[in-house]
Short mmCIF file of C-alpha atoms in Angstrom, two decimals:
data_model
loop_
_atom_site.label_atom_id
_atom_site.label_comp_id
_atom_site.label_asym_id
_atom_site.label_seq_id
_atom_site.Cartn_x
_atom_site.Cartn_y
_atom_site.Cartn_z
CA UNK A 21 -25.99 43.67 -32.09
CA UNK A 22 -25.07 40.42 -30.90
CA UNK A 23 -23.36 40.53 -27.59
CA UNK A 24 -20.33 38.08 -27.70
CA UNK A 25 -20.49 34.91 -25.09
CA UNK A 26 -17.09 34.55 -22.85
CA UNK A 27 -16.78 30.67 -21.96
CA UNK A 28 -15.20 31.38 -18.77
CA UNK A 29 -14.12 27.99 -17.07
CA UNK A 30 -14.62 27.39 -13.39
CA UNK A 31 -11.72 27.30 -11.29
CA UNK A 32 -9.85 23.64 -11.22
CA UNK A 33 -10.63 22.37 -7.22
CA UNK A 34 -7.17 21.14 -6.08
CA UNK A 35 -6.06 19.15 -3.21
CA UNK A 36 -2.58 19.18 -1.67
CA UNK A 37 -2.03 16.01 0.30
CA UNK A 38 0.56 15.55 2.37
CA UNK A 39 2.39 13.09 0.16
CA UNK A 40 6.08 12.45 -0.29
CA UNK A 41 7.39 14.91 -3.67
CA UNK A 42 8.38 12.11 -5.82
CA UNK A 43 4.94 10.64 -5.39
CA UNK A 44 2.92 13.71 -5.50
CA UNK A 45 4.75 14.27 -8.96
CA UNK A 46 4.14 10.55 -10.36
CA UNK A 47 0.33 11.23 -9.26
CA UNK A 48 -0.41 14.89 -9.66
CA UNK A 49 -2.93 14.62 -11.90
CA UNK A 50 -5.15 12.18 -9.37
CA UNK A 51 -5.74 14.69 -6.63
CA UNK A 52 -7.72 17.03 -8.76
CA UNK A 53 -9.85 13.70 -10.02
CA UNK A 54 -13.38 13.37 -8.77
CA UNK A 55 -12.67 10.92 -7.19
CA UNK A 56 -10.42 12.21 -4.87
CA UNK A 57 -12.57 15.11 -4.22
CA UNK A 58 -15.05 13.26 -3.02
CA UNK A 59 -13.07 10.62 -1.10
CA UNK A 60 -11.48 14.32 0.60
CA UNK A 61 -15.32 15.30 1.09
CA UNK A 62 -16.00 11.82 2.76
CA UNK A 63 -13.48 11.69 5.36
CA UNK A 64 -14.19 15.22 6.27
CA UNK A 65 -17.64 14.29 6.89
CA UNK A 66 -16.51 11.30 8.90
CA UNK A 67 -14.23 13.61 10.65
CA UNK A 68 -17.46 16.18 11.50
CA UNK A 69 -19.47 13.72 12.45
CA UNK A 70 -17.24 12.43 15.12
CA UNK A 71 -16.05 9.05 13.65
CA UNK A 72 -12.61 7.60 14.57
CA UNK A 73 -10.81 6.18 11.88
CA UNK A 74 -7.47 4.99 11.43
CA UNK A 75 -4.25 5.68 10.36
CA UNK A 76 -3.99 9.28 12.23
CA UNK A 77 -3.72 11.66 9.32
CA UNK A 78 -0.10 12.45 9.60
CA UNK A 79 0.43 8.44 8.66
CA UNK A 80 -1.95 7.96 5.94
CA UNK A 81 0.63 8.39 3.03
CA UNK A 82 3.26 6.90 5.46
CA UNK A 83 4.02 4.25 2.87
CA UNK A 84 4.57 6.90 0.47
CA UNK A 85 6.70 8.72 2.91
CA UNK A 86 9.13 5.67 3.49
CA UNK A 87 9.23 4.65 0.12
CA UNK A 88 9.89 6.77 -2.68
CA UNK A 89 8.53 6.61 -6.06
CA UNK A 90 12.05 5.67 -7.26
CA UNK A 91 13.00 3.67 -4.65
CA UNK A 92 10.97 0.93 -5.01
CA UNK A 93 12.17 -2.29 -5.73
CA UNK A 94 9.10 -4.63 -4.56
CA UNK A 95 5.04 -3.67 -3.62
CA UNK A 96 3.44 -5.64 -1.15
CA UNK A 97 -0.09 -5.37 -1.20
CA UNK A 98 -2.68 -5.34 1.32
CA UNK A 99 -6.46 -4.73 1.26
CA UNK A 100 -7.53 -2.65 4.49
CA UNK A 101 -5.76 -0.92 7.71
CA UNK A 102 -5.99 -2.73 10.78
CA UNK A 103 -9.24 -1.19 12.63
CA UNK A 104 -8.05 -2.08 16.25
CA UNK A 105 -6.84 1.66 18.13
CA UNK A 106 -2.78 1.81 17.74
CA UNK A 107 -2.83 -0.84 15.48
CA UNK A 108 -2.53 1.19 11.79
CA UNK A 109 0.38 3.39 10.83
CA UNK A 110 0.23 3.67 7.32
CA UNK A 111 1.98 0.41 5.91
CA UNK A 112 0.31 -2.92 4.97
CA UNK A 113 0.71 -5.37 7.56
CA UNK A 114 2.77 -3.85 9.62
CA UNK A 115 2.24 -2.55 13.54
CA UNK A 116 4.13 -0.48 15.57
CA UNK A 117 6.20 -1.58 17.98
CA UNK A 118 4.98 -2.84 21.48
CA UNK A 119 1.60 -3.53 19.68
CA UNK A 120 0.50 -7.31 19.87
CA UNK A 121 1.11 -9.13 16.42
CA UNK A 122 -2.13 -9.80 14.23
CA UNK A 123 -2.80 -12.70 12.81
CA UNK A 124 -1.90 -12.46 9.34
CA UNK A 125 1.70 -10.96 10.51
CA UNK A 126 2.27 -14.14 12.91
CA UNK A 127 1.71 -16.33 9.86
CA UNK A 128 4.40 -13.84 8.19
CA UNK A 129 7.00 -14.66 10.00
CA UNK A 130 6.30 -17.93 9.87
CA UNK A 131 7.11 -17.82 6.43
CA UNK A 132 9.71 -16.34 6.70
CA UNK A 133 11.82 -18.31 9.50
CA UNK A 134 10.98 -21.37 6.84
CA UNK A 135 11.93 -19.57 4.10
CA UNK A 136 15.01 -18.37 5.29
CA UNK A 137 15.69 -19.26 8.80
CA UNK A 138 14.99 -15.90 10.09
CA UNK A 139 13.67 -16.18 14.36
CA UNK A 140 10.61 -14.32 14.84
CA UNK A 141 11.34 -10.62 15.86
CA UNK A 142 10.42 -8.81 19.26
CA UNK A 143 8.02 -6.17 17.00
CA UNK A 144 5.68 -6.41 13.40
CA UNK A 145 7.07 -2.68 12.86
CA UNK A 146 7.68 -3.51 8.99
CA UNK A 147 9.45 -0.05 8.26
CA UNK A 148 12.66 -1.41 8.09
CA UNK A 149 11.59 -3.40 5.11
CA UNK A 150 9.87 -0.17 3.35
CA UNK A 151 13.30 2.25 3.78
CA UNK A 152 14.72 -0.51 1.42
CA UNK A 153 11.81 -0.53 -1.46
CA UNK A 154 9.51 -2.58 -0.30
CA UNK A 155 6.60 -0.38 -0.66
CA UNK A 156 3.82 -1.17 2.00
CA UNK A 157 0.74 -0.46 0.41
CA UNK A 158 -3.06 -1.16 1.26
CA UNK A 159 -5.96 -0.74 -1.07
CA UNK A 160 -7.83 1.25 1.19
CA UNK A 161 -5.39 3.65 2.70
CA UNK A 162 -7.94 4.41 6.16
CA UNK A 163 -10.68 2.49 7.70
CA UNK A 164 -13.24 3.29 10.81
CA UNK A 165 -12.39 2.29 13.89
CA UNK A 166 -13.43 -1.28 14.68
CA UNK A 167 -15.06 -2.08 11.47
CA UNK A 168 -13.32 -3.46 9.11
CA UNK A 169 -13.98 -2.32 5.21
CA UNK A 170 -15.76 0.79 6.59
CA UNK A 171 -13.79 2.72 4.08
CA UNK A 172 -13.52 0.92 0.90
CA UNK A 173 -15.45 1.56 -2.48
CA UNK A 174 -14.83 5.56 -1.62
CA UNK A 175 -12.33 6.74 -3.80
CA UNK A 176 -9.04 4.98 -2.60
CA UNK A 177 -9.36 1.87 -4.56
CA UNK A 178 -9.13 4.43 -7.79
CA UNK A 179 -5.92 5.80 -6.18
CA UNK A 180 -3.88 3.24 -5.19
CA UNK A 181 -5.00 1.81 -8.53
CA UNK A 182 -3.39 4.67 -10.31
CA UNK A 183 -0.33 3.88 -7.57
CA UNK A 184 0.01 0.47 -9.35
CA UNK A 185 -0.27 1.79 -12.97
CA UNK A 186 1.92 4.47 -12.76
CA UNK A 187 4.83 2.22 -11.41
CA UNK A 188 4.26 -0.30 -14.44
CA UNK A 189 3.99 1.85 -16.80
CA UNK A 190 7.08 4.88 -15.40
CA UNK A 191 9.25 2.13 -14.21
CA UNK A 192 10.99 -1.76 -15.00
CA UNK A 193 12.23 -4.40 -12.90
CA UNK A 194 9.51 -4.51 -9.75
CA UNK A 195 8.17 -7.77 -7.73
CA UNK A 196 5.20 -7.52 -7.14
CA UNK A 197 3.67 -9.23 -4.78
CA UNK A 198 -0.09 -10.43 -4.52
CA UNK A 199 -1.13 -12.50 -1.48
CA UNK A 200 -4.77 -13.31 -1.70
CA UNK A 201 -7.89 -13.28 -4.09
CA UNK A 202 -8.11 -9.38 -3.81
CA UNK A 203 -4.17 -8.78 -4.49
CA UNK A 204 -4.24 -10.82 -7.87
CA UNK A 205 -7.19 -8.96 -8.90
CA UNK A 206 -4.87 -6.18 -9.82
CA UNK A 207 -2.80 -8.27 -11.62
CA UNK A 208 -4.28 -6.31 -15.07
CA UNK A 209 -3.17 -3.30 -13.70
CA UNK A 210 0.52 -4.95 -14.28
CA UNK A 211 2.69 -4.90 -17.35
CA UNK A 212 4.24 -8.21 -17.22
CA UNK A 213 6.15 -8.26 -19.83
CA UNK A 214 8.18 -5.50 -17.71
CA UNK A 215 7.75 -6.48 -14.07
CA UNK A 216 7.99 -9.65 -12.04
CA UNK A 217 4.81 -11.12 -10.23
CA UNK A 218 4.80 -13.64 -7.39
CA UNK A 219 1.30 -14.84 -6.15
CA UNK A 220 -0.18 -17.06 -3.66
CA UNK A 221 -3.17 -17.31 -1.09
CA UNK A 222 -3.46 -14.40 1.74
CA UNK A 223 -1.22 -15.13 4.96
CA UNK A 224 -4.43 -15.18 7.19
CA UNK A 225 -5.49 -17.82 9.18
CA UNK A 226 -8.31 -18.61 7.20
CA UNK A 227 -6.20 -19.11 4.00
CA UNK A 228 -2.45 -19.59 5.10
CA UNK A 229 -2.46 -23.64 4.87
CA UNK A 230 -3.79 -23.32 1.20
CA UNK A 231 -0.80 -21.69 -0.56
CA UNK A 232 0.71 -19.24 1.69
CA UNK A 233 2.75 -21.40 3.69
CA UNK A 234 5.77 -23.13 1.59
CA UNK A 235 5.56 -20.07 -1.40
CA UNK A 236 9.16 -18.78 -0.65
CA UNK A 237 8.60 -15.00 -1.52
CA UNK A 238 10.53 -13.84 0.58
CA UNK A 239 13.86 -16.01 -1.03
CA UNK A 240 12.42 -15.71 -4.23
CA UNK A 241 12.44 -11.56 -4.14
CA UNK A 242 16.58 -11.52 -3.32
CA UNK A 243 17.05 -14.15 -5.94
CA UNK A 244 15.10 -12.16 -8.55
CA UNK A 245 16.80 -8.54 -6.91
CA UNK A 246 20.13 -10.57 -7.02
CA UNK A 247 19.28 -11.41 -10.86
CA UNK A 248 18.72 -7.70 -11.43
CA UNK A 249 22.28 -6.88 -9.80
CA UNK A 250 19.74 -5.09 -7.22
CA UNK A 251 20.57 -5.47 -2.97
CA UNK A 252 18.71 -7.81 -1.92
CA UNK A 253 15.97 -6.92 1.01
CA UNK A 254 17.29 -7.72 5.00
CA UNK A 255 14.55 -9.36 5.90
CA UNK A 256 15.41 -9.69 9.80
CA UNK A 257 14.10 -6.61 12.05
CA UNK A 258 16.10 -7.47 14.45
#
């Protein structure tokens, strides 16, 4: 007699991360992914085998956190955390307050006191700009401390790549906006025929003077918003 074979399936590995609900729902189906298991497995491992990284954990979705899967209006996108200690909290470009400006935020402001005649602010704490859409994101969402990249090609690429997807494809009407070779290589990942794009070279030193400087984003986002009968963004921190 032939004994009959059960297929029994093995249990589904999930991960819960600490994510903002509207997001966790848009992207429910990445956290079982490989992917994210093993980028989970990864920084656990970095964790055991003493390595610092940055953001702190509490601030690694803070983008998320601030901005809403609904809420957003424009994505900004950068490429890696800051590595310096303090200097990360979850939102591209962005310090917190007190902390000394990088950089590629100096050349920000710039831009933006041509642009719109906006004085530099006393801080590069950029949540004020995410609690109104602007939705802060990096690539790579942590990074070891003082080394820069440490944490890329590991699994968060894949997931803020499914970030970018699932807001073309669930949603109309967003800038975004791609400073840099890197942030207009995700430019396919866009349905432009639904969303508005606005590209030019990466505010960093290295780079500002060839395309950055004299782009206008920052005007040109609350002229498109305005066009959309959307608020336009308060740039000033202040």
């Amino acid at each position: 007699m032939m004994q009959e074979t059960l297929n029994v399936m093995p249990p589904v590995v999930t991960v819960d991360p600490k994510i903002e609900d509207s997001w966790k729902q848009a992207l429910t189906e990445e956290f079982s992914k490989e992917y994210f298991l093993r980028l989970k497995e990864f920084l656990l491992a970095e964790r055991k085998a003493g390595q610092v990284f940055y953001p702190p954990g509490s601030l690694i979705f803070n983008a998320f956190a601030c901005t809403p899967f609904h809420e957003v209006k424009i994505v900004l996108l950068g490429q890696d955390p800051y590595h310096g200690k303090g200097q990360a909290h979850g939102l591209c470009f962005s310090v917190p307050e007190r902390v000394s400006l990088p950089p590629s935020l100096v050349n920000i402001f710039k831009e933006l006191a041509s642009d719109l005649q906006i004085p530099d602010p006393r801080h590069g704490n950029l949540e004020k700009w995410a609690r109104q859409g602007v939705l802060l994101l990096n690539a790579t969402l942590t990074v070891r401390a003082n080394q820069a990249g440490s944490h890329q090609n590991k699994g968060w690429e894949d997931f803020t790549d499914a970030v970018i997807y699932s807001l073309s494809c669930q949603r109309t009407g967003i800038i975004f906006v791609l400073w840099g070779k890197y942030a207009k290589g995700k430019a396919s990942l866009i349905d432009a025929s639904k969303h508005h794009i606005l590209m030019a070279a990466h505010p960093s030193p290295f780079s500002a003077h060839h395309g950055f400087f004299g782009c206008r984003h920052f005007s040109r986002i609350n002229h498109l918003l305005t066009q959309m009968g959307k608020p336009a963004i308060v740039w000033a921190l202040d």
